Short mmCIF file of C-alpha atoms in Angstrom, two decimals:
data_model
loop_
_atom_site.label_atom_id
_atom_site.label_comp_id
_atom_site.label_asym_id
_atom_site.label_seq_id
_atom_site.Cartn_x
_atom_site.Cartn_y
_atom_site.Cartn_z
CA UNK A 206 113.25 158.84 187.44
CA UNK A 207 110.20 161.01 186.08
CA UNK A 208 110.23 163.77 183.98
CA UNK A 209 108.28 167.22 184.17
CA UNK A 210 105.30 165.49 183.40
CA UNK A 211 105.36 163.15 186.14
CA UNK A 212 105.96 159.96 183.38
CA UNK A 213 108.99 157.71 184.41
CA UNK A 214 110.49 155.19 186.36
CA UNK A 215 109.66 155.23 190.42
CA UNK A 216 112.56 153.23 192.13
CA UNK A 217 110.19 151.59 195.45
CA UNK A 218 109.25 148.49 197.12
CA UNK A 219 106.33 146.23 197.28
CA UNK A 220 104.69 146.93 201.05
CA UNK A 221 102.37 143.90 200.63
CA UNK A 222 104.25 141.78 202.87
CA UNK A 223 107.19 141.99 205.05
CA UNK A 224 109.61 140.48 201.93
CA UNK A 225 109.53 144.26 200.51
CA UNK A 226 110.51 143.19 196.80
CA UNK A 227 111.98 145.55 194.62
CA UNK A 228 109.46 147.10 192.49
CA UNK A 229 109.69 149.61 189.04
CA UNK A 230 106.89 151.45 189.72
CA UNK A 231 106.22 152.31 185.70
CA UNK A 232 104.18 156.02 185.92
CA UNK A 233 102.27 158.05 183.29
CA UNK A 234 101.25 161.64 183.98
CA UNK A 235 101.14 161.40 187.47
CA UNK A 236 99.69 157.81 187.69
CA UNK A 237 100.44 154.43 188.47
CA UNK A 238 99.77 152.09 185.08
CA UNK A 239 102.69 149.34 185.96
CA UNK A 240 104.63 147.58 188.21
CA UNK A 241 107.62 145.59 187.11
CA UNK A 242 110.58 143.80 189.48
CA UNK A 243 113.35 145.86 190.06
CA UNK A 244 116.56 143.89 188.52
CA UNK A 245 118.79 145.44 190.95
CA UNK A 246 117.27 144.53 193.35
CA UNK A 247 118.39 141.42 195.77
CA UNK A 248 114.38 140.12 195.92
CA UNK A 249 112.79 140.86 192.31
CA UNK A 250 110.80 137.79 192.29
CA UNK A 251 106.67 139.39 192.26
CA UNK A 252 104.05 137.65 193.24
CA UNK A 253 100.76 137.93 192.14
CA UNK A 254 99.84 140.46 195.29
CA UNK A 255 103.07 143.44 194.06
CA UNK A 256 101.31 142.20 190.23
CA UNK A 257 98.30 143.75 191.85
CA UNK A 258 99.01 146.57 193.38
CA UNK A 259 97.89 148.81 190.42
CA UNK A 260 94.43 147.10 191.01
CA UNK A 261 94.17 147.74 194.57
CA UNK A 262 95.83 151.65 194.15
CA UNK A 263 92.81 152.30 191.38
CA UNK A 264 89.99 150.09 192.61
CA UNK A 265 86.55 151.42 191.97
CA UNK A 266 85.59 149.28 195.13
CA UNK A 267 88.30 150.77 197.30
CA UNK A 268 86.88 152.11 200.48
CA UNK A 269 87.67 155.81 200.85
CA UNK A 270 85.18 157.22 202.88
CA UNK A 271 84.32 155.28 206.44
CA UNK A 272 80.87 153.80 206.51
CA UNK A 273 78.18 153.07 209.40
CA UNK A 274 75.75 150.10 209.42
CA UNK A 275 72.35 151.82 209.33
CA UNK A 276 69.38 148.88 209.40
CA UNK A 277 71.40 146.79 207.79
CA UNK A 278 72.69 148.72 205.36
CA UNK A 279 75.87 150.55 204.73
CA UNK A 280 75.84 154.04 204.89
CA UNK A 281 78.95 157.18 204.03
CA UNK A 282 79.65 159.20 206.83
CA UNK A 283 82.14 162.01 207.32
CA UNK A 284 85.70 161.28 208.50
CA UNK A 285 84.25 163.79 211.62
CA UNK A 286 81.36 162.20 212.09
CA UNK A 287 83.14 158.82 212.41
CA UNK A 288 85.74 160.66 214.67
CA UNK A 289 82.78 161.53 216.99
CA UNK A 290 81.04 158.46 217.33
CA UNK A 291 84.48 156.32 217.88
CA UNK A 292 85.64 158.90 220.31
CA UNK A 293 82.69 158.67 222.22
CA UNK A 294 82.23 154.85 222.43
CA UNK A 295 86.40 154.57 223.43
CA UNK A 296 85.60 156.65 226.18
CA UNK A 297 82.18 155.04 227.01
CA UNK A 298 83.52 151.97 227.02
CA UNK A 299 86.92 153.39 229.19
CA UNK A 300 84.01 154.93 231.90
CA UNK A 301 81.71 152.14 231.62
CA UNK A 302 84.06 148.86 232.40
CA UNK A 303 87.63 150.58 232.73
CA UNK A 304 90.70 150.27 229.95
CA UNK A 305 91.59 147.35 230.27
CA UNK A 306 88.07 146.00 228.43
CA UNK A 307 89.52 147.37 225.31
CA UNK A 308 91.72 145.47 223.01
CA UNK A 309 93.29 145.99 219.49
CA UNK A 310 93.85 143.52 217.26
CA UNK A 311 95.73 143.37 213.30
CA UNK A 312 97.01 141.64 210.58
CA UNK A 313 100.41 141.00 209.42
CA UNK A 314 100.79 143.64 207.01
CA UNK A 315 100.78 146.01 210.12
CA UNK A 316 103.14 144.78 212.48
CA UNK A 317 105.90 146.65 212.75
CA UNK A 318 104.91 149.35 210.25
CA UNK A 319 104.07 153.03 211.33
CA UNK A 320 100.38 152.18 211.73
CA UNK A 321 101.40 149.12 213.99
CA UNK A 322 103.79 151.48 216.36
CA UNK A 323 100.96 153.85 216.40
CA UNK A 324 98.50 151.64 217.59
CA UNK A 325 100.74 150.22 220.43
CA UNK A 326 101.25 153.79 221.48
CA UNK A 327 97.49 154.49 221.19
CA UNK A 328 96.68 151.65 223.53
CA UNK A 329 99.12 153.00 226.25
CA UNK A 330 97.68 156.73 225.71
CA UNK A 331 94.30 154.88 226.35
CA UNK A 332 95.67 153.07 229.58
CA UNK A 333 95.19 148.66 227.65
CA UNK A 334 98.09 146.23 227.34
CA UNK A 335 95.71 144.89 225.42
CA UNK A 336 97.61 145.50 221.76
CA UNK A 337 97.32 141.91 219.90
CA UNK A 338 98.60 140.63 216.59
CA UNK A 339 98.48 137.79 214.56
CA UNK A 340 102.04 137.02 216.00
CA UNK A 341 100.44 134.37 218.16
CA UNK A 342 100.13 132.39 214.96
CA UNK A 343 102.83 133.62 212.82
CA UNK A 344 106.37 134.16 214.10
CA UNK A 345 106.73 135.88 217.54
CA UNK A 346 107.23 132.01 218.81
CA UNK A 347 110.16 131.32 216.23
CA UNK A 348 111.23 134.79 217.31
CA UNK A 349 111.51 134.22 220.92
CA UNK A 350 112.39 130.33 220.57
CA UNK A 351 116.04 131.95 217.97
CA UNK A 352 115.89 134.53 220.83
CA UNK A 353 117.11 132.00 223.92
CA UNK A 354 118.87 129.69 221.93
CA UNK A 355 121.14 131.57 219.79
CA UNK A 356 120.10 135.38 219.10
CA UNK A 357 116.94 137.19 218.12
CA UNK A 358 118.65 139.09 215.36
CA UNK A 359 119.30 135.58 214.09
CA UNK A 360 115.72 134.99 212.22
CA UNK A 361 114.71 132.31 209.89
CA UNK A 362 114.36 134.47 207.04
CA UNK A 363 117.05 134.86 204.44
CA UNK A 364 119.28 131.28 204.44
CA UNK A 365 121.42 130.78 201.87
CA UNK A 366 119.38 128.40 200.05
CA UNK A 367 120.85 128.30 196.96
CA UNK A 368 124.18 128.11 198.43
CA UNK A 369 123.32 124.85 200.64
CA UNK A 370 123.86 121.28 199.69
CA UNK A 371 120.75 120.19 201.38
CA UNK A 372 117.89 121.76 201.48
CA UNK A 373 114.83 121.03 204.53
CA UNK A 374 111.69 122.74 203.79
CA UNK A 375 109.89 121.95 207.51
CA UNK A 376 105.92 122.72 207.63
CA UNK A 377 107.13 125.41 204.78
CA UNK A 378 105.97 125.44 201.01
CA UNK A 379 107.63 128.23 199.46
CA UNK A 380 105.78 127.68 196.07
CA UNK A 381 102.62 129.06 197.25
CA UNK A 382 104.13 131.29 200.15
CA UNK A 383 107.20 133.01 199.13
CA UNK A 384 108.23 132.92 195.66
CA UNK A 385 111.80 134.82 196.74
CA UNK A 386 112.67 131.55 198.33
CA UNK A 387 111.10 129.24 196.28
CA UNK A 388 112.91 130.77 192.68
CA UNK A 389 116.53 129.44 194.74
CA UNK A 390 115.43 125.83 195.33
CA UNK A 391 115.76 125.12 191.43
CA UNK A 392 119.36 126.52 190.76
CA UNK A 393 120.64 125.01 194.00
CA UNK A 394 119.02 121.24 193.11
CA UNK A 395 120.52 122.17 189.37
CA UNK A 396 123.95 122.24 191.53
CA UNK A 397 123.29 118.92 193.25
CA UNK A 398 121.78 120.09 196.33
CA UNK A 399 119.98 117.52 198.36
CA UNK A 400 115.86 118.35 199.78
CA UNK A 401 114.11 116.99 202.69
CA UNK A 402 110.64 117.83 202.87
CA UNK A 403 108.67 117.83 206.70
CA UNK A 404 105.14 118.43 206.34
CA UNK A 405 101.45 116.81 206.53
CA UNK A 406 100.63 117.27 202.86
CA UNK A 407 102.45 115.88 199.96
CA UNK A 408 102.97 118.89 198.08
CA UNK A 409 104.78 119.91 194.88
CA UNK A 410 108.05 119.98 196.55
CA UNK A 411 107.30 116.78 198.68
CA UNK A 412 107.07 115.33 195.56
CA UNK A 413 110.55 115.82 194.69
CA UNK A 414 112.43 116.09 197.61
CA UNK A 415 114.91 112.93 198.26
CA UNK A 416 112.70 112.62 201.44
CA UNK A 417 109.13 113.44 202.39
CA UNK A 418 108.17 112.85 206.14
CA UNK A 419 105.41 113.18 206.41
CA UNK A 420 104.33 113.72 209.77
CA UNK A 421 101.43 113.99 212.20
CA UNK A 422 100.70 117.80 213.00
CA UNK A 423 102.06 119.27 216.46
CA UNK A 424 104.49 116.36 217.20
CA UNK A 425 107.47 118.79 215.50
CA UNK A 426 109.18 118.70 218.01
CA UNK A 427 109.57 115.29 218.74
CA UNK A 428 110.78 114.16 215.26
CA UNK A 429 113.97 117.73 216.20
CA UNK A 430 114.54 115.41 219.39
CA UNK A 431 114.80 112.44 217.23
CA UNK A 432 116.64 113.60 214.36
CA UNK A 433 118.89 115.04 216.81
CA UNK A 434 119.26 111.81 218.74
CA UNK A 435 120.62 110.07 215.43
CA UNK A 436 123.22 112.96 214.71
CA UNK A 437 124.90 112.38 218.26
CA UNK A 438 124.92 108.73 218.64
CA UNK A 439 126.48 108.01 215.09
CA UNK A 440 128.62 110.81 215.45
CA UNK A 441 127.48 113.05 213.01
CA UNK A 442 128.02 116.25 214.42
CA UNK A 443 130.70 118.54 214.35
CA UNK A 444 132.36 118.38 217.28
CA UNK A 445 134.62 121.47 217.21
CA UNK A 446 132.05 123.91 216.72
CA UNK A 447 130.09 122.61 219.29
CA UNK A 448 133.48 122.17 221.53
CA UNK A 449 133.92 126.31 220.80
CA UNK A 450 130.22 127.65 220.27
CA UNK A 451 128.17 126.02 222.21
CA UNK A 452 127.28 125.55 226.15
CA UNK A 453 124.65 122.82 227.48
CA UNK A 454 125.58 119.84 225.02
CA UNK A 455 125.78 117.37 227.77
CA UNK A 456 122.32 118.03 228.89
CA UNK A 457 120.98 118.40 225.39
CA UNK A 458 122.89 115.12 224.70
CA UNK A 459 121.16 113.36 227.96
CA UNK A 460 117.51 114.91 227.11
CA UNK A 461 117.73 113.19 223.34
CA UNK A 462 118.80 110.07 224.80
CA UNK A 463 115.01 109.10 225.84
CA UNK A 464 113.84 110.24 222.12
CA UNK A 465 115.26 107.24 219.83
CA UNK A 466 113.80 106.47 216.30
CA UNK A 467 111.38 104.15 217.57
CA UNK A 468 109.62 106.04 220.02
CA UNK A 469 109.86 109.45 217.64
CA UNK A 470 108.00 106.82 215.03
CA UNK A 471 104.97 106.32 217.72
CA UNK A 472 105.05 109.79 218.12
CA UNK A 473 105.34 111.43 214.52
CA UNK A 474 104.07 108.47 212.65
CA UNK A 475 107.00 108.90 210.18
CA UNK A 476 109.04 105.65 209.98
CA UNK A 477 111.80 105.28 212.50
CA UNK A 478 114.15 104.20 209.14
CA UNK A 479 113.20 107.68 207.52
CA UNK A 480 114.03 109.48 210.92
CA UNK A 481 117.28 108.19 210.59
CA UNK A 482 117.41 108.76 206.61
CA UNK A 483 116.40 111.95 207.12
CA UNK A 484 119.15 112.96 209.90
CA UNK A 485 122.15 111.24 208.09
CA UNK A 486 121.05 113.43 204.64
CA UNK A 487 120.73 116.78 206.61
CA UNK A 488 124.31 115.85 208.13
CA UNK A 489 126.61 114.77 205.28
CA UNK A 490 125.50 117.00 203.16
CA UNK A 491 127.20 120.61 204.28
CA UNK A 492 126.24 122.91 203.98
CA UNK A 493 122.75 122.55 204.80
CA UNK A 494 120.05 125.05 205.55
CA UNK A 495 116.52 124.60 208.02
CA UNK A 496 113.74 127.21 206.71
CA UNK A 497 110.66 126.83 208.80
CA UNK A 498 107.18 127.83 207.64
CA UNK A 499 104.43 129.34 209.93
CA UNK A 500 102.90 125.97 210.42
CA UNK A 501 105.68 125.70 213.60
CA UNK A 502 104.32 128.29 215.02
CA UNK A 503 100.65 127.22 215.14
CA UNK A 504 101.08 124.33 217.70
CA UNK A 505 100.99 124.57 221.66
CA UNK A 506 104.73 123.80 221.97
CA UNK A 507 105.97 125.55 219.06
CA UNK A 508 108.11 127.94 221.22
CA UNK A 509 110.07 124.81 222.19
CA UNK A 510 109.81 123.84 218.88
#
């Protein structure tokens, strides 16, 4: 809370990214000077982008005013006179070669924000489909992939990391993406929780996981068929869930059949011994959690992935 003179505590969140971390927005006469986590709050882990938001809010090299490339050079224009000339080359461009030559295209901080709904609904006042995001490379596949499977309202965000006995980090590396899941990995190995690590690189948490695959990019989805393929030929699954929640094991049990070890090892270039470490770990050890990074999603089969 502030007081008369506008100097207080402002209760918000961090609208950097889609995490929306508490934030204790810390205000003198009127004006931003801090921002602190919000304690309360269930994600009050900041990351160096919420630590600068003070920075960008106050920037001398914020753009405020819209500019126009004059020979070469930048030049301030009215918020009219940039009105006009975008107004008149949307509907030059609409006469000239029809709607459907126009396309709009943003970044994540966007989606699903006002400005993102307002965009989509500009492009149907304006007659394009042609509304594009960056979910082509960042979640829409996971999205749709949870969608037909199990449910789109069930996302991979949130698991109960630090609340699992093994933890997989696949093509996901929380230290330098998501510091709300990565401050749970340490309490929940504290507590004897098991990691297996799927990526390329060897990173920090590769380092010490109890097992690093590390695998050839894009083949994903073979090493799932393969890991899979261990857990139902030794047994390994639970066979009353799947008995009461589940329909298509049979198939899914015949499809898995042609993926063993060996031929996931040709595939994936991870050894067909760690294949099989790697499914036994993720299987004993319940409760386990999957949390998938955005490298799934930037592959041509990551959908089935």
């Amino acid at each position: 809370m502030t007081n008369g003179n506008g100097t207080g505590i402002v209760k918000s969140v961090c609208n950097m990214c889609m995490q929306c971390c508490g934030i204790d927005a810390q205000v003198q006469d009127g004006k931003l000077v801090k921002v602190t986590a919000m304690k309360d709050h269930p994600f009050n882990h900041l990351c160096v982008k919420a630590q600068g938001i003070t920075e960008w809010l106050y920037s001398p090299e914020r753009l405020t005013t819209p500019l126009r490339k004059v020979n070469g050079d930048w030049k301030r224009i009215s918020w009219d006179e940039a009105f006009d000339i975008i107004s008149n080359k949307l509907t030059g461009i609409k006469e000239k070669f029809g709607a459907r030559a126009f396309m709009t295209h943003m970044g994540n901080p966007f989606i699903g924000t006002p400005v993102g709904r307002m965009a989509s609904r500009f492009c149907s006042v304006y007659g394009t489909p042609n509304h594009t995001s960056t979910a082509s490379l960042c979640w829409a596949a996971g999205s749709m992939g949870h969608g037909v499977t199990v449910s789109n309202r069930l996302m991979r965000l949130y698991p109960s990391i630090e609340n699992s006995r093994c933890i997989v980090l696949w093509g996901y590396n929380p230290r330098e993406s998501n510091i709300t899941d990565f401050v749970q990995i340490a309490p929940a190995r504290k507590n004897g929780a098991r990691m297996i690590v799927i990526d390329p690189r060897r990173t920090e948490e590769a380092k010490k996981s109890d097992i690093f695959a590390q695998i050839r990019p894009g083949t994903d989805s073979a090493l799932a068929l393969g890991m899979i393929n261990v857990i139902i030929s030794e047994n390994l699954y639970d066979k009353d869930f799947v008995r009461d929640w589940t329909i298509g094991f049979e198939r899914l049990k015949e499809h898995v059949h042609g993926y063993p070890p060996e031929k996931v090892a040709e595939i994936t270039w991870i050894p067909a011994s760690r294949i099989r470490e790697a499914a036994r770990f993720f299987s004993v050890n319940r409760p386990a959690c999957i949390q998938c990074g955005n490298a799934i999603d930037q592959g041509v089969n990551s959908f089935q992935t």
